[in-house]
Amino acid sequence: MSTDILRIIEGGLSNDKRKIINYSKRLAERLKAEGDEEMAECILAQIEASTSRSAATMDAMRMIPLDADSKLQIVEVIPENSNHTDIVLSDVVERRVKDFINVVNNSDELELSGLDLQKSLLLYGAPGCGKTSIAHYISEQTGLPLVVARLDGIVSSLLGSTAKNLRKIFQYASSMPCILFLDEFDAIAKARDDNHELGELKRVINSLLQNIDELPSSCVLLAATNHPDLLDKAVWRRFFMKLEVEMPDKDAIVKIVTSQLSGFDATVTDDSAKMNILTDLLKDFSPSDIVTMLNKLKVQSVINGTKQISYEQIVAAIYEYDGKHKKKDDFVKYLSQYGVAQTSISILANISVRQVRNILSEK
């Protein structure tokens, strides 16, 4: 019991509300087991009533750091549980993300067992695969505010200013329990043996490494990059977990399409044969691409007053997604190749059925 009280005091002195709550719950359980149910209930009632953010967190959110030259904020603070992130991941990625969340949520127990781990995760993969969504999801699941720093936005032609901004970001994140999310991480974490980089930028990287090493245990570190091959080897070693966020597999594509079309009249999600075709057509699409494409169809259906989205419309949208000018003949043949009826092709291509037949009869 004395250990729990000591940890509660530590949490109070370091403004770590989560540690206070976790060890207060443990203390309440011990008191209840020893027969002091009245005191246990009082402790649990205090925890339940503590629904507002700590004063330290509120003060920190009012003191967001600014760039000295532009006077613009260099981080964005997203309060914990501010939104529900609808995230679809492959089974492997989802399992690894949940493993990391469990490490964060059980950090006090791990510390008691002598495992004082740095809670850090490096996310890498192609653009639009969900790295930012994962950061928001981890924030929601851990109850910690998300401090977002887009590092490509703080890199200045005056590299001394870049180092100062970097230090401000880490000092701010260290002032409260939070998740520090370094987006576009490769903007400043490039390998120091890159011959194209200046000596001053290499000193910025050294500063980055020092700042990471000095982060308090109350701060969780996330970083994301589209170019993992550019990162300095020492940067890689600073992360407890590294996770490649790959393009969605077939099951993930089905989940994304089904989720996005819920609330709309879209019978295609119940047709396994057509869904198999769509998953093949979408295999090179990132989750962001799929959502953007389907959102355009949803907007059109709402404006048209139907809220209907057909298989044929989705196939056409996939073909047209890149926005490049294409021949109408190729469009017609593409739709026909994937089972779209000639009458539907004539509507989608805005030509007569006879013209459709003529195009399809050409060798």
Short mmCIF file of C-alpha atoms in Angstrom, two decimals:
data_model
loop_
_atom_site.label_atom_id
_atom_site.label_comp_id
_atom_site.label_asym_id
_atom_site.label_seq_id
_atom_site.Cartn_x
_atom_site.Cartn_y
_atom_site.Cartn_z
CA MET A 1 0.00 0.00 0.00
CA SER A 2 2.87 2.38 0.79
CA THR A 3 4.20 1.85 -2.75
CA ASP A 4 0.84 2.93 -4.21
CA ILE A 5 0.84 6.08 -2.09
CA LEU A 6 4.40 6.87 -3.19
CA ARG A 7 3.42 6.46 -6.86
CA ILE A 8 0.38 8.72 -6.38
CA ILE A 9 2.66 11.40 -4.92
CA GLU A 10 5.07 10.98 -7.85
CA GLY A 11 2.17 11.42 -10.27
CA GLY A 12 1.04 14.57 -8.53
CA LEU A 13 4.49 16.13 -8.56
CA SER A 14 4.98 15.36 -12.26
CA ASN A 15 1.43 16.40 -13.28
CA ASP A 16 0.82 12.83 -14.49
CA LYS A 17 -2.93 12.49 -14.01
CA ARG A 18 -3.02 8.99 -15.47
CA LYS A 19 -0.50 7.69 -12.94
CA ILE A 20 -2.51 9.27 -10.11
CA ILE A 21 -5.70 7.58 -11.32
CA ASN A 22 -4.09 4.16 -11.92
CA TYR A 23 -2.45 3.95 -8.50
CA SER A 24 -5.48 5.43 -6.74
CA LYS A 25 -7.54 2.59 -8.20
CA ARG A 26 -4.97 0.08 -6.94
CA LEU A 27 -5.08 1.69 -3.50
CA ALA A 28 -8.89 1.51 -3.48
CA GLU A 29 -8.76 -2.21 -4.36
CA ARG A 30 -6.31 -2.90 -1.52
CA LEU A 31 -8.42 -0.94 0.99
CA LYS A 32 -11.53 -2.82 -0.10
CA ALA A 33 -9.74 -6.16 0.30
CA GLU A 34 -8.72 -5.13 3.83
CA GLY A 35 -12.30 -4.24 4.74
CA ASP A 36 -12.15 -0.44 4.51
CA GLU A 37 -14.90 -0.23 1.89
CA GLU A 38 -15.95 3.30 2.88
CA MET A 39 -12.54 4.81 2.10
CA ALA A 40 -12.27 2.71 -1.07
CA GLU A 41 -15.59 4.06 -2.31
CA CYS A 42 -14.53 7.63 -1.50
CA ILE A 43 -11.38 7.22 -3.60
CA LEU A 44 -13.31 5.71 -6.53
CA ALA A 45 -15.90 8.51 -6.32
CA GLN A 46 -13.14 11.11 -6.55
CA ILE A 47 -11.74 9.37 -9.62
CA GLU A 48 -15.18 9.23 -11.24
CA ALA A 49 -15.76 12.92 -10.56
CA SER A 50 -12.44 13.86 -12.12
CA THR A 51 -13.73 14.26 -15.67
CA SER A 52 -12.08 17.56 -16.52
CA ARG A 53 -8.48 17.87 -17.64
CA SER A 54 -5.80 18.69 -15.10
CA ALA A 55 -4.90 22.34 -14.59
CA ALA A 56 -1.38 21.62 -15.84
CA THR A 57 -2.70 20.26 -19.13
CA MET A 58 -5.05 23.20 -19.58
CA ASP A 59 -2.25 25.68 -18.85
CA ALA A 60 0.04 23.92 -21.31
CA MET A 61 -2.61 24.00 -24.02
CA ARG A 62 -2.89 27.77 -23.55
CA MET A 63 0.88 28.16 -23.99
CA ILE A 64 1.42 26.52 -27.38
CA PRO A 65 4.93 27.39 -28.66
CA LEU A 66 5.35 29.83 -31.55
CA ASP A 67 7.95 30.23 -34.26
CA ALA A 68 10.04 33.28 -33.34
CA ASP A 69 9.99 34.72 -36.88
CA SER A 70 6.49 33.98 -38.19
CA LYS A 71 4.75 33.98 -34.78
CA LEU A 72 2.79 30.93 -35.97
CA GLN A 73 2.11 27.92 -33.75
CA ILE A 74 4.59 25.12 -34.39
CA VAL A 75 2.40 22.36 -32.94
CA GLU A 76 -1.28 21.49 -32.97
CA VAL A 77 -2.81 20.12 -29.78
CA ILE A 78 -5.73 17.72 -30.13
CA PRO A 79 -7.44 16.99 -26.79
CA GLU A 80 -7.81 13.36 -25.77
CA ASN A 81 -11.05 11.67 -26.85
CA SER A 82 -12.01 14.70 -28.98
CA ASN A 83 -13.15 12.53 -31.89
CA HIS A 84 -13.80 8.92 -32.74
CA THR A 85 -11.28 7.71 -35.31
CA ASP A 86 -12.77 5.15 -37.69
CA ILE A 87 -9.69 3.14 -38.56
CA VAL A 88 -9.31 -0.03 -40.65
CA LEU A 89 -5.98 -1.86 -40.55
CA SER A 90 -4.63 -5.22 -41.64
CA ASP A 91 -4.68 -7.86 -38.90
CA VAL A 92 -0.90 -7.69 -38.44
CA VAL A 93 -0.76 -3.89 -38.15
CA GLU A 94 -3.80 -3.78 -35.86
CA ARG A 95 -2.23 -6.34 -33.53
CA ARG A 96 1.06 -4.42 -33.34
CA VAL A 97 -0.76 -1.13 -32.68
CA LYS A 98 -2.77 -2.74 -29.87
CA ASP A 99 0.45 -4.18 -28.42
CA PHE A 100 1.89 -0.67 -28.25
CA ILE A 101 -1.30 0.72 -26.69
CA ASN A 102 -1.08 -2.00 -24.03
CA VAL A 103 2.51 -0.97 -23.27
CA VAL A 104 1.41 2.66 -22.79
CA ASN A 105 -1.64 1.80 -20.70
CA ASN A 106 0.34 -0.58 -18.48
CA SER A 107 3.49 1.52 -18.20
CA ASP A 108 3.12 1.94 -14.44
CA GLU A 109 2.96 -1.83 -13.91
CA LEU A 110 5.96 -2.31 -16.20
CA GLU A 111 7.88 0.32 -14.25
CA LEU A 112 7.13 -1.47 -10.97
CA SER A 113 8.58 -4.63 -12.52
CA GLY A 114 11.79 -2.82 -13.38
CA LEU A 115 10.96 -2.32 -17.07
CA ASP A 116 11.36 1.41 -17.61
CA LEU A 117 10.77 1.41 -21.38
CA GLN A 118 10.71 4.43 -23.62
CA LYS A 119 7.20 4.44 -25.07
CA SER A 120 8.07 5.20 -28.69
CA LEU A 121 6.74 4.01 -32.04
CA LEU A 122 8.04 4.74 -35.54
CA LEU A 123 5.42 4.40 -38.30
CA TYR A 124 6.57 4.16 -41.90
CA GLY A 125 4.97 3.37 -45.24
CA ALA A 126 3.46 4.86 -48.38
CA PRO A 127 1.43 8.10 -48.19
CA GLY A 128 -2.24 7.72 -47.28
CA CYS A 129 -1.91 4.32 -45.59
CA GLY A 130 -3.15 5.51 -42.19
CA LYS A 131 -0.09 6.58 -40.18
CA THR A 132 -1.75 9.80 -38.98
CA SER A 133 -5.01 7.96 -38.24
CA ILE A 134 -3.05 5.48 -36.11
CA ALA A 135 -1.61 8.37 -34.08
CA HIS A 136 -5.12 9.73 -33.43
CA TYR A 137 -6.36 6.23 -32.54
CA ILE A 138 -3.55 5.71 -30.02
CA SER A 139 -4.42 9.07 -28.45
CA GLU A 140 -8.04 8.02 -28.03
CA GLN A 141 -7.21 4.59 -26.64
CA THR A 142 -4.71 5.92 -24.09
CA GLY A 143 -6.63 9.04 -23.05
CA LEU A 144 -3.64 11.28 -23.78
CA PRO A 145 -3.76 14.54 -25.76
CA LEU A 146 -2.02 14.45 -29.14
CA VAL A 147 0.64 17.09 -29.81
CA VAL A 148 1.21 17.15 -33.58
CA ALA A 149 4.37 18.67 -35.05
CA ARG A 150 4.79 18.61 -38.83
CA LEU A 151 8.55 18.74 -39.05
CA ASP A 152 8.62 19.74 -42.71
CA GLY A 153 6.91 22.95 -41.61
CA ILE A 154 9.51 23.94 -39.00
CA VAL A 155 12.60 23.43 -41.15
CA SER A 156 13.94 26.92 -41.79
CA SER A 157 16.59 28.21 -44.17
CA LEU A 158 18.16 29.42 -40.94
CA LEU A 159 19.00 26.05 -39.39
CA GLY A 160 19.64 27.66 -36.02
CA SER A 161 15.94 28.55 -35.97
CA THR A 162 15.08 24.94 -36.79
CA ALA A 163 17.02 23.70 -33.77
CA LYS A 164 15.30 26.28 -31.53
CA ASN A 165 11.85 25.28 -32.79
CA LEU A 166 12.69 21.63 -32.23
CA ARG A 167 13.73 22.35 -28.66
CA LYS A 168 10.50 24.31 -28.06
CA ILE A 169 8.44 21.36 -29.28
CA PHE A 170 10.13 18.87 -26.95
CA GLN A 171 10.02 21.25 -23.98
CA TYR A 172 6.30 21.77 -24.55
CA ALA A 173 5.60 18.03 -24.81
CA SER A 174 7.62 17.44 -21.64
CA SER A 175 5.41 19.84 -19.68
CA MET A 176 2.44 17.44 -19.51
CA PRO A 177 1.52 13.79 -20.08
CA CYS A 178 0.85 13.58 -23.81
CA ILE A 179 1.64 11.90 -27.11
CA LEU A 180 4.16 13.83 -29.19
CA PHE A 181 3.60 13.00 -32.87
CA LEU A 182 6.44 14.00 -35.20
CA ASP A 183 4.98 13.91 -38.71
CA GLU A 184 7.15 14.01 -41.86
CA PHE A 185 9.96 12.80 -39.61
CA ASP A 186 12.50 12.46 -42.42
CA ALA A 187 12.51 16.26 -42.85
CA ILE A 188 15.08 16.51 -40.04
CA ALA A 189 16.05 12.91 -39.22
CA LYS A 190 18.03 12.19 -42.40
CA ALA A 191 21.16 10.07 -42.23
CA ARG A 192 24.19 12.08 -41.16
CA ASP A 193 26.33 10.40 -43.82
CA ASP A 194 24.20 11.99 -46.57
CA ASN A 195 26.75 13.96 -48.61
CA HIS A 196 24.06 16.40 -49.73
CA GLU A 197 23.37 17.61 -46.20
CA LEU A 198 25.13 20.54 -44.52
CA GLY A 199 27.07 20.23 -41.31
CA GLU A 200 24.58 22.49 -39.54
CA LEU A 201 21.70 20.14 -40.41
CA LYS A 202 23.72 17.26 -39.02
CA ARG A 203 23.96 19.20 -35.76
CA VAL A 204 20.17 19.55 -35.84
CA ILE A 205 19.94 15.76 -36.01
CA ASN A 206 22.25 15.45 -33.02
CA SER A 207 19.97 17.87 -31.18
CA LEU A 208 16.96 15.75 -32.15
CA LEU A 209 18.58 12.63 -30.70
CA GLN A 210 19.38 14.45 -27.46
CA ASN A 211 15.81 15.74 -27.16
CA ILE A 212 14.43 12.23 -27.67
CA ASP A 213 16.74 10.84 -24.99
CA GLU A 214 15.62 13.51 -22.50
CA LEU A 215 11.88 12.97 -22.94
CA PRO A 216 10.23 12.16 -19.59
CA SER A 217 8.41 8.86 -19.10
CA SER A 218 5.08 10.73 -19.06
CA CYS A 219 5.49 11.53 -22.77
CA VAL A 220 4.79 8.99 -25.52
CA LEU A 221 6.71 9.53 -28.77
CA LEU A 222 5.27 8.71 -32.20
CA ALA A 223 6.93 9.53 -35.52
CA ALA A 224 5.83 8.97 -39.12
CA THR A 225 7.71 8.97 -42.40
CA ASN A 226 7.07 8.06 -46.02
CA HIS A 227 10.81 7.61 -46.58
CA PRO A 228 12.28 5.24 -43.98
CA ASP A 229 15.38 4.69 -46.11
CA LEU A 230 16.42 8.31 -45.47
CA LEU A 231 16.46 8.06 -41.67
CA ASP A 232 19.66 8.09 -39.66
CA LYS A 233 20.51 4.70 -38.12
CA ALA A 234 20.79 6.25 -34.66
CA VAL A 235 17.24 7.56 -35.05
CA TRP A 236 15.97 4.05 -35.75
CA ARG A 237 17.57 2.80 -32.55
CA ARG A 238 15.72 5.40 -30.47
CA PHE A 239 12.35 3.72 -31.08
CA PHE A 240 11.05 0.87 -28.95
CA MET A 241 8.78 -0.31 -31.78
CA LYS A 242 8.95 0.14 -35.55
CA LEU A 243 5.91 -0.61 -37.67
CA GLU A 244 5.48 -0.65 -41.43
CA VAL A 245 1.96 0.47 -42.35
CA GLU A 246 1.36 -1.36 -45.61
CA MET A 247 -1.23 -0.90 -48.33
CA PRO A 248 -4.55 -2.49 -47.28
CA ASP A 249 -5.00 -6.18 -47.99
CA LYS A 250 -8.18 -7.66 -49.46
CA ASP A 251 -9.98 -7.99 -46.13
CA ALA A 252 -9.08 -4.43 -45.15
CA ILE A 253 -10.36 -3.08 -48.49
CA VAL A 254 -13.69 -4.84 -47.95
CA LYS A 255 -13.93 -3.35 -44.43
CA ILE A 256 -13.14 0.16 -45.71
CA VAL A 257 -15.68 0.02 -48.55
CA THR A 258 -18.39 -1.50 -46.34
CA SER A 259 -17.77 1.05 -43.58
CA GLN A 260 -17.77 4.02 -45.96
CA LEU A 261 -21.00 2.94 -47.68
CA SER A 262 -22.96 2.29 -44.49
CA GLY A 263 -26.01 4.52 -44.37
CA PHE A 264 -26.28 4.51 -48.17
CA ASP A 265 -28.27 2.29 -50.50
CA ALA A 266 -25.34 0.23 -51.77
CA THR A 267 -26.28 -3.39 -52.41
CA VAL A 268 -22.82 -4.11 -53.83
CA THR A 269 -21.51 -4.76 -50.31
CA ASP A 270 -23.78 -7.83 -50.15
CA ASP A 271 -22.57 -9.20 -53.50
CA SER A 272 -19.38 -11.20 -52.88
CA ALA A 273 -18.59 -11.61 -56.59
CA LYS A 274 -18.71 -7.87 -57.26
CA MET A 275 -16.82 -7.09 -54.05
CA ASN A 276 -14.07 -9.46 -55.20
CA ILE A 277 -13.79 -7.48 -58.44
CA LEU A 278 -13.66 -4.18 -56.54
CA THR A 279 -10.94 -5.41 -54.17
CA ASP A 280 -8.82 -6.37 -57.19
CA LEU A 281 -9.37 -2.96 -58.79
CA LEU A 282 -8.53 -1.18 -55.53
CA LYS A 283 -5.39 -3.18 -54.66
CA ASP A 284 -3.09 -0.25 -55.48
CA PHE A 285 -5.26 2.33 -53.68
CA SER A 286 -4.32 3.60 -50.23
CA PRO A 287 -7.06 3.81 -47.58
CA SER A 288 -7.06 7.58 -48.07
CA ASP A 289 -7.58 7.16 -51.82
CA ILE A 290 -10.48 4.75 -51.31
CA VAL A 291 -12.19 7.07 -48.82
CA THR A 292 -11.72 10.12 -51.07
CA MET A 293 -13.14 8.30 -54.10
CA LEU A 294 -16.18 7.00 -52.23
CA ASN A 295 -16.79 10.39 -50.62
CA LYS A 296 -17.12 11.94 -54.08
CA LEU A 297 -19.77 9.35 -54.98
CA LYS A 298 -21.59 9.95 -51.69
CA VAL A 299 -21.65 13.70 -52.31
CA GLN A 300 -23.13 13.15 -55.77
CA SER A 301 -25.78 10.76 -54.47
CA VAL A 302 -26.87 13.16 -51.72
CA ILE A 303 -27.06 16.09 -54.15
CA ASN A 304 -29.10 13.93 -56.53
CA GLY A 305 -31.44 13.05 -53.66
CA THR A 306 -31.05 9.29 -54.06
CA LYS A 307 -28.38 8.19 -51.53
CA GLN A 308 -27.82 5.26 -53.92
CA ILE A 309 -24.36 4.10 -54.94
CA SER A 310 -24.07 1.28 -57.45
CA TYR A 311 -21.32 -1.13 -58.37
CA GLU A 312 -21.25 0.44 -61.82
CA GLN A 313 -20.64 3.91 -60.38
CA ILE A 314 -17.77 2.64 -58.24
CA VAL A 315 -16.07 0.94 -61.21
CA ALA A 316 -16.38 4.17 -63.21
CA ALA A 317 -15.00 6.21 -60.29
CA ILE A 318 -11.99 3.90 -59.98
CA TYR A 319 -11.19 4.39 -63.68
CA GLU A 320 -11.52 8.17 -63.47
CA TYR A 321 -9.84 8.65 -60.07
CA ASP A 322 -6.44 9.85 -61.25
CA GLY A 323 -8.10 12.77 -63.09
CA LYS A 324 -6.18 12.20 -66.31
CA HIS A 325 -7.91 12.77 -69.65
CA LYS A 326 -8.72 9.41 -71.24
CA LYS A 327 -10.40 8.30 -74.45
CA LYS A 328 -14.10 7.55 -74.18
CA ASP A 329 -13.57 4.31 -76.11
CA ASP A 330 -11.14 3.08 -73.44
CA PHE A 331 -13.63 4.03 -70.71
CA VAL A 332 -16.40 2.04 -72.40
CA LYS A 333 -14.20 -1.04 -72.84
CA TYR A 334 -13.01 -0.81 -69.23
CA LEU A 335 -16.56 -0.78 -67.87
CA SER A 336 -17.56 -3.69 -70.10
CA GLN A 337 -14.49 -5.68 -69.02
CA TYR A 338 -15.70 -5.58 -65.42
CA GLY A 339 -19.27 -6.64 -66.08
CA VAL A 340 -21.09 -3.32 -66.47
CA ALA A 341 -24.16 -3.70 -68.71
CA GLN A 342 -24.32 -1.74 -71.97
CA THR A 343 -27.33 0.29 -70.81
CA SER A 344 -25.42 1.38 -67.71
CA ILE A 345 -22.32 2.14 -69.79
CA SER A 346 -24.37 4.43 -72.05
CA ILE A 347 -25.53 6.42 -69.01
CA LEU A 348 -22.07 6.63 -67.42
CA ALA A 349 -20.36 7.54 -70.70
CA ASN A 350 -23.21 9.81 -71.80
CA ILE A 351 -23.55 8.14 -75.20
CA SER A 352 -26.21 6.01 -76.85
CA VAL A 353 -26.42 2.24 -76.46
CA ARG A 354 -25.74 1.95 -80.21
CA GLN A 355 -22.48 3.86 -79.79
CA VAL A 356 -21.55 1.56 -76.93
CA ARG A 357 -22.16 -1.49 -79.13
CA ASN A 358 -20.12 -0.01 -81.96
CA ILE A 359 -17.18 0.67 -79.66
CA LEU A 360 -17.31 -2.82 -78.17
CA SER A 361 -17.54 -4.43 -81.62
CA GLU A 362 -14.30 -2.80 -82.72
CA LYS A 363 -11.29 -5.05 -82.85
#
